[in-house]
Coordinates of C-alpha atoms in Angstrom, one line a residue:
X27 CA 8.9 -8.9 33.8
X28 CA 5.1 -9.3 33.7
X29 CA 4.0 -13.0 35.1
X30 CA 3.2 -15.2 32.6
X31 CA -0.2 -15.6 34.0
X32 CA -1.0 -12.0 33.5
X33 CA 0.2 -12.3 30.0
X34 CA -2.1 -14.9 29.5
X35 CA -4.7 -13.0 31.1
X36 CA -4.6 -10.5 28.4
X37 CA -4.6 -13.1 25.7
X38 CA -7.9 -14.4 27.1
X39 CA -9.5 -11.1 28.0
X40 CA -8.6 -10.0 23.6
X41 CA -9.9 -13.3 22.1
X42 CA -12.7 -14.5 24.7
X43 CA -15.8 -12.7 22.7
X44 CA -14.4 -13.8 19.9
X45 CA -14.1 -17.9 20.9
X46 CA -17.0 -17.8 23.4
X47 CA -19.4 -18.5 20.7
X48 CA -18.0 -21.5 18.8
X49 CA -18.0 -25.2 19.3
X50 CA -16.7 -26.9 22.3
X51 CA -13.5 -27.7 21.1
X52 CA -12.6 -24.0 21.2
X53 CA -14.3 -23.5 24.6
X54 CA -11.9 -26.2 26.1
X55 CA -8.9 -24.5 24.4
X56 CA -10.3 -21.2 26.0
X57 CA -10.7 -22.7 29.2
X58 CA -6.9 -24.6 29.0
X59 CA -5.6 -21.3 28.1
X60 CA -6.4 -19.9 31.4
X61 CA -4.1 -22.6 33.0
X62 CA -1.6 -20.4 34.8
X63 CA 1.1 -23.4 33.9
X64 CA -0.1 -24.1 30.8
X65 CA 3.2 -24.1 28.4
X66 CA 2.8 -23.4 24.2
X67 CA 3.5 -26.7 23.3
X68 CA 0.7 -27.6 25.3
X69 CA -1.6 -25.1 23.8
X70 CA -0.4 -26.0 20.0
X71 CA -1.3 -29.5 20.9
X72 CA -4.5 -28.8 22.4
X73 CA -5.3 -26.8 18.9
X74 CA -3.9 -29.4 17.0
X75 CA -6.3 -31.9 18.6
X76 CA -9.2 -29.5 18.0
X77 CA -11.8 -31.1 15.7
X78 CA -12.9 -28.2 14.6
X79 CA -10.5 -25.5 13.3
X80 CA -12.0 -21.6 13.2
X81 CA -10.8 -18.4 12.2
X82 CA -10.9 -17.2 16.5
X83 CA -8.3 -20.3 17.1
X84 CA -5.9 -19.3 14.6
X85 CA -5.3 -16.0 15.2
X86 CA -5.6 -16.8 18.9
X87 CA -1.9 -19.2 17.6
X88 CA -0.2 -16.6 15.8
X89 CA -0.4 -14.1 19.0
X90 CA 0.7 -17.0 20.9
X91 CA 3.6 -17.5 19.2
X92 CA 4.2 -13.7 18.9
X93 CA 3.6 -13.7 23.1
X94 CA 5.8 -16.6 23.2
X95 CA 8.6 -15.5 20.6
X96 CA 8.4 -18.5 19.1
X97 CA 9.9 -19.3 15.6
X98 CA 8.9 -17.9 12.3
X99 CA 8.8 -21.0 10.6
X100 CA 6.2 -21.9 13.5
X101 CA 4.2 -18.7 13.3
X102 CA 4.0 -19.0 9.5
X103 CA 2.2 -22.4 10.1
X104 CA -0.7 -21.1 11.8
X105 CA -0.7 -17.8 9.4
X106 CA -1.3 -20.6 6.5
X107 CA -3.5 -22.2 8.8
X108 CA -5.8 -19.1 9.1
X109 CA -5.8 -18.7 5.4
X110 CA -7.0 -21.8 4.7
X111 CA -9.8 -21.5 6.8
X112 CA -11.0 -18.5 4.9
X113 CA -11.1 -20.2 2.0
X114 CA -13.6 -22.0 3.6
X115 CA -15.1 -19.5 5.3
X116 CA -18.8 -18.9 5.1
X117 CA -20.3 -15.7 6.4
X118 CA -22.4 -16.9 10.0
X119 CA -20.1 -19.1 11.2
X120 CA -17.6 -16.2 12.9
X121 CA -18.5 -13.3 15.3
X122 CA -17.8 -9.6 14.2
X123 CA -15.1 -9.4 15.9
X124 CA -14.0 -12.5 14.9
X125 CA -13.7 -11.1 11.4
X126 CA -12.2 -8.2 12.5
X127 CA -9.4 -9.8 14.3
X128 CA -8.6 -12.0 11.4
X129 CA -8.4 -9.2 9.3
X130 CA -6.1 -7.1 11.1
X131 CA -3.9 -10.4 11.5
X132 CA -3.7 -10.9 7.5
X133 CA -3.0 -7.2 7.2
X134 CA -0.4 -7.1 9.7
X135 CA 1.5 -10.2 7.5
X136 CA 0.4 -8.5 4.1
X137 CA -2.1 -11.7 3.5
X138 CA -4.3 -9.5 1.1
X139 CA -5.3 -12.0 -1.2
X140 CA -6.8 -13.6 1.9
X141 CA -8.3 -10.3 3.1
X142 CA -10.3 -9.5 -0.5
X143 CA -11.1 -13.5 -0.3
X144 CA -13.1 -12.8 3.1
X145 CA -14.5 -9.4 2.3
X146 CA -15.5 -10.8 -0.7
X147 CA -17.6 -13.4 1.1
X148 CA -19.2 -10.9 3.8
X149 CA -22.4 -9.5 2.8
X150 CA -22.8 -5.3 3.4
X151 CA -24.4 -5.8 7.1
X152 CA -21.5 -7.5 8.1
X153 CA -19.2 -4.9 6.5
X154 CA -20.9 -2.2 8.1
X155 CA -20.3 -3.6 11.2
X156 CA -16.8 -3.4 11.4
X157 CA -15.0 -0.5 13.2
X158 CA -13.8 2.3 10.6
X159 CA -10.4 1.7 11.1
X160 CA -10.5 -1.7 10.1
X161 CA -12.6 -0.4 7.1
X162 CA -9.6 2.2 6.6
X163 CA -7.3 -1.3 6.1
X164 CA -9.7 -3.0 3.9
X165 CA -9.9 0.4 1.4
X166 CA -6.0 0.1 1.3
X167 CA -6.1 -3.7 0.3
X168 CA -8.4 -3.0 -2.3
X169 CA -6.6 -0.2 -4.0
X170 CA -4.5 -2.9 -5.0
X171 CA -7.3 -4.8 -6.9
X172 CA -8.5 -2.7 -9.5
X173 CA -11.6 -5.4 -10.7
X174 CA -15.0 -3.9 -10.6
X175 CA -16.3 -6.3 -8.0
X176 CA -13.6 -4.9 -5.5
X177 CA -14.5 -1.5 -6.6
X178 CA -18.2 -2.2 -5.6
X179 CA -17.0 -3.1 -2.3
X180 CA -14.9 -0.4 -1.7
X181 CA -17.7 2.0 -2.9
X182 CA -20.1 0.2 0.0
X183 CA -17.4 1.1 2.3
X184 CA -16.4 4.8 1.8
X185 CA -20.3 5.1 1.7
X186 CA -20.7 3.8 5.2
X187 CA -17.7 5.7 6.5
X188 CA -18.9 8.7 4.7
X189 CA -22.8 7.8 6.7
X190 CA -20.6 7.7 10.1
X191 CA -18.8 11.0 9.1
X192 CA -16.0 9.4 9.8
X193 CA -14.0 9.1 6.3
X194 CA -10.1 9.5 7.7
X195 CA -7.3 10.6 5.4
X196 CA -6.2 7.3 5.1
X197 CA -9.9 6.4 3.6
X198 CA -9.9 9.3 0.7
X199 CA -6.6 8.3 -0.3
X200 CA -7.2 4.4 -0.7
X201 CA -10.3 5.0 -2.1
X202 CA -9.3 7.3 -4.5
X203 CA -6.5 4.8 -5.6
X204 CA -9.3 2.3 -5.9
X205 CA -11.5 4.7 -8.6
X206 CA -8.3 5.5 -10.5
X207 CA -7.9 1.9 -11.4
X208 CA -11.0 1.4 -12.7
X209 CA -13.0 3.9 -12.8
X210 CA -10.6 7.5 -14.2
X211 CA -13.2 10.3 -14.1
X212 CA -14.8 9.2 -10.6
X213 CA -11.2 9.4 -9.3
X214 CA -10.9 13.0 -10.8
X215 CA -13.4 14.5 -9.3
X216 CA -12.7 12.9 -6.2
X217 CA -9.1 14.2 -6.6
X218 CA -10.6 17.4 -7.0
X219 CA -12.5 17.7 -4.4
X220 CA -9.9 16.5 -1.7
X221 CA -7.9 19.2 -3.1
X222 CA -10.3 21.6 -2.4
X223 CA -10.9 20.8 1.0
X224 CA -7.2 20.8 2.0
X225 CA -7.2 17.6 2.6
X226 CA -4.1 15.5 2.6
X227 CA -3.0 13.6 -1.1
X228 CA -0.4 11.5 -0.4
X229 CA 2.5 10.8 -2.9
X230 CA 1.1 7.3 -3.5
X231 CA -2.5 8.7 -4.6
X232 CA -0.6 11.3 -7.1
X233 CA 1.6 8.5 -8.8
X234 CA -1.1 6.4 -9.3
X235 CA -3.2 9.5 -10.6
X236 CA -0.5 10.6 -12.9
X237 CA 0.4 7.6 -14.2
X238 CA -3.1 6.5 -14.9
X239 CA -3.8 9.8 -16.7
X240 CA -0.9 9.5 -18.5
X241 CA -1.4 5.7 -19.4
X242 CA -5.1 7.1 -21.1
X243 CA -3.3 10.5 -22.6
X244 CA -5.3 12.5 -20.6
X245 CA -2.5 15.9 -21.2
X246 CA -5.1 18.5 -19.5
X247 CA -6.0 16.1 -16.3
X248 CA -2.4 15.4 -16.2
X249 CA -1.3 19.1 -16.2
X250 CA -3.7 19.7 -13.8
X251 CA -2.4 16.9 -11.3
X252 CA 1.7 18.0 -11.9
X253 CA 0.2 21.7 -10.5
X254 CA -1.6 19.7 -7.3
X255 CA 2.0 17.9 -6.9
X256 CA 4.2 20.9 -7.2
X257 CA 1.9 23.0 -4.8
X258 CA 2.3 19.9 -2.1
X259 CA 6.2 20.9 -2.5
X260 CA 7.0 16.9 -2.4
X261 CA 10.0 15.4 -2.6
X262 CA 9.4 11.9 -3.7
X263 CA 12.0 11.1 -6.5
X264 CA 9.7 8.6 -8.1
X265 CA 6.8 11.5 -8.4
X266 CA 9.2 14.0 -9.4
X267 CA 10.5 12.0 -12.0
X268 CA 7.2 10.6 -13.0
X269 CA 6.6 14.7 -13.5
X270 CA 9.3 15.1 -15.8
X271 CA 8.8 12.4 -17.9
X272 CA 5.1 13.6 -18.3
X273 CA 6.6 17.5 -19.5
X274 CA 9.4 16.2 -21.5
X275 CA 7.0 13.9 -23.7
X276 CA 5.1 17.1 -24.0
X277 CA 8.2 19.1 -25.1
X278 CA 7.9 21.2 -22.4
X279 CA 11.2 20.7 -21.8
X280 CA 11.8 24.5 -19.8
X281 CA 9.2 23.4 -17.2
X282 CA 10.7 20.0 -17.3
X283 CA 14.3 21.5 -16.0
X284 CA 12.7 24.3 -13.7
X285 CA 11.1 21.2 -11.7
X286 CA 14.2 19.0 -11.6
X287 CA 16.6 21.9 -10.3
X288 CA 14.8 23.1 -7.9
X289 CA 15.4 19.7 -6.1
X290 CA 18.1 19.4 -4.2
X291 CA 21.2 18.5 -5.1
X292 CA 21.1 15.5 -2.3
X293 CA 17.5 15.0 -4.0
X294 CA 18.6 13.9 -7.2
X295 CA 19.6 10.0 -8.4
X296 CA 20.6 8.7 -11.9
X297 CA 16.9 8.8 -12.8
X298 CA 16.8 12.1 -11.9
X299 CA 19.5 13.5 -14.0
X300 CA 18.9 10.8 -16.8
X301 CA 15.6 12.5 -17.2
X302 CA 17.4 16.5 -17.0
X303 CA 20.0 15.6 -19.5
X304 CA 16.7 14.1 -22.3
X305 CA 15.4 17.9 -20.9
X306 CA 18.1 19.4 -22.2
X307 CA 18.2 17.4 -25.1
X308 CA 15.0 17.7 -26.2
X309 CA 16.1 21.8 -26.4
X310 CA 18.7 20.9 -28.5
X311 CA 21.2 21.9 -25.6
X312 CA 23.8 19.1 -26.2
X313 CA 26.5 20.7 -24.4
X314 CA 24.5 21.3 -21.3
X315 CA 23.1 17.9 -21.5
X316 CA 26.7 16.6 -21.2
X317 CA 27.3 18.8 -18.4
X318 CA 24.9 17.6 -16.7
X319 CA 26.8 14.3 -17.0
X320 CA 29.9 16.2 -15.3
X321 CA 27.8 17.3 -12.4
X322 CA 26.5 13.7 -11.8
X323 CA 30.2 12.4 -11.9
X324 CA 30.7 15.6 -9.1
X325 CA 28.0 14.6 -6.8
X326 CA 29.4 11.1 -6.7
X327 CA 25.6 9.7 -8.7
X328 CA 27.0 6.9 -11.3
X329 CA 25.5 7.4 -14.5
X330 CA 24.0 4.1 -16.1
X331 CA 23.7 2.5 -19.5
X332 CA 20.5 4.3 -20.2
X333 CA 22.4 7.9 -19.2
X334 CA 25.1 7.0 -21.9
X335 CA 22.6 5.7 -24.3
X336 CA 20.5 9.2 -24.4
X337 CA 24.0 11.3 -24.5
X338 CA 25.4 9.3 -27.4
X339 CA 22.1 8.6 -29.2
X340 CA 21.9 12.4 -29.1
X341 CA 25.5 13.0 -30.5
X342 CA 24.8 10.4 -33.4
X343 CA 21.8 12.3 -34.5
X344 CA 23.2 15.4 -34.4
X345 CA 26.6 14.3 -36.0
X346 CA 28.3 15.6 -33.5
X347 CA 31.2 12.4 -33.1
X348 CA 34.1 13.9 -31.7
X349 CA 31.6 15.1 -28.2
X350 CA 30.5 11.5 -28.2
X351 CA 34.1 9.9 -28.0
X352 CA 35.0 12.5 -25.5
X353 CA 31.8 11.6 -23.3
X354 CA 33.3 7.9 -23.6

């Protein structure tokens, strides 16, 4: 077991550039840290004492507590502490890699609201100054805030990544999740180009893609996104289903059965088959579509309300009673 001092050690080597530049308040915290007896209660009440309470101090408490395997009820404390202060935060009063280490913090406990509030408030120099992971993390925030002021940001971002020539995987994807929700065209032709240079869509990037295009009734962009999915050879349920859907509202209902079975049999759930039996249905196959309801029942997948609702909605329209009392 590493001595605590040592432990301590690293605490103060991560968060000294970071706290070095603040008020004096946080430089006798920093200098009480390096106390090789120094116990967390006596820590938490030197920062509770503090007069002045910074973004450097609070994330220097939640690794603290994290070092110290302290409570969660305690750790959340100084998590709502740290978001409170960026509510209050003005850009100048923290260090770059102050800001950096607070964002990681609030994207390590999903605090995003917190993370678009301080982005928000940074101007592009400061932006640019962060490392291009930590931009990576930011992109994947924002593709979950589709308002045009994130979008701005997030279009400042990719554009210094893509001036470093360093735009990751991760970066392409987020980004293009961020253009989809605002902005459909950019996000095609960004699709399209990543899918020209072999690079990497992840499942997450097609759903939002496909359902945004099918949201708009976009049928050709659509089409064109179910061939980038079924060339990936994925086998997310959600996009598979989401792929389905799209071909049995088109009436393609062939394609929409040559997709599902060549899943797996292991690879299929209720919404899987829920969506082959409407397939089947949609062909006017009534007796296949109630096979399908055998096979379920086989491969121990419970059908649910919405499976019996198709199947007898389907016998009712095509007067065909005495199937629909058997399938009850």
């Amino acid at each position: 077991m590493r001595p605590l001092f040592s432990i301590r050690s690293d605490i103060v080597r991560h968060f000294s550039s970071a706290i070095r530049p603040f008020f004096n308040s946080a430089e006798k915290l920093f200098r009480e840290i390096m106390k090789p007896h120094l116990t967390f209660e006596e820590c938490a009440s030197l920062y509770a004492n503090t007069n002045t309470k910074s973004m450097s101090l609070a994330t220097l408490m939640i690794t603290l507590c994290s070092k110290h395997k302290r409570s969660e009820v305690e750790r959340r404390k100084y998590i709502d502490e740290l978001k409170n202060i960026i509510h209050h935060f003005d850009e100048g009063s923290a260090t770059i890699r102050t800001i950096d280490i607070a964002i990681s913090t609030l994207v390590h406990e999903e605090g995003y609201d917190e993370v678009v509030t301080l982005v928000r408030k940074l101007g592009n120099s400061s932006l640019a100054s962060l490392k291009s992971f930590r931009l990576d993390q930011i992109l994947k925030v924002l593709s979950s805030y589709p308002n045009d002021f994130e979008l701005d940001i997030a279009k400042h971002i990719f554009s210094v990544l893509l001036e470093r020539k360093q735009v990751s995987l991760y970066a392409y994807n987020y980004y293009a999740q961020c253009l989809f929700k605002y902005n459909f065209e950019e996000g095609m032709t960004l699709l399209h180009e990543m899918n020209a240079q072999k690079i990497k869509i992840f499942d997450n990037l097609f759903i939002s893609s496909l359902t945004f295009s099918l949201k708009k009734n976009k049928q050709k962009e659509s089409r064109m996104i179910c061939s980038m999915i079924e060339h990936s050879k994925t086998t997310n349920k959600v996009l598979l289903t989401t792929m389905v859907n799209f071909y049995n509202k088109c009436e393609d209902y062939d394609k929409a059965i040559e997709i599902t079975r060549n899943v797996s049999s292991d690879g299929l759930d209720t919404t899987s088959y829920n969506c082959l039996i409407q397939s089947y249905i949609g062909k006017s196959d009534l007796n296949r579509a109630i096979e399908m309801l055998a096979e379920m029942q086989q491969q121990n997948i419970s059908p649910d309300s919405a499976t019996f609702t198709i199947i007898l909605t389907a016998c009712a329209d095509s007067k065909n009673y005495e199937q629909g009392l058997k399938v009850l």
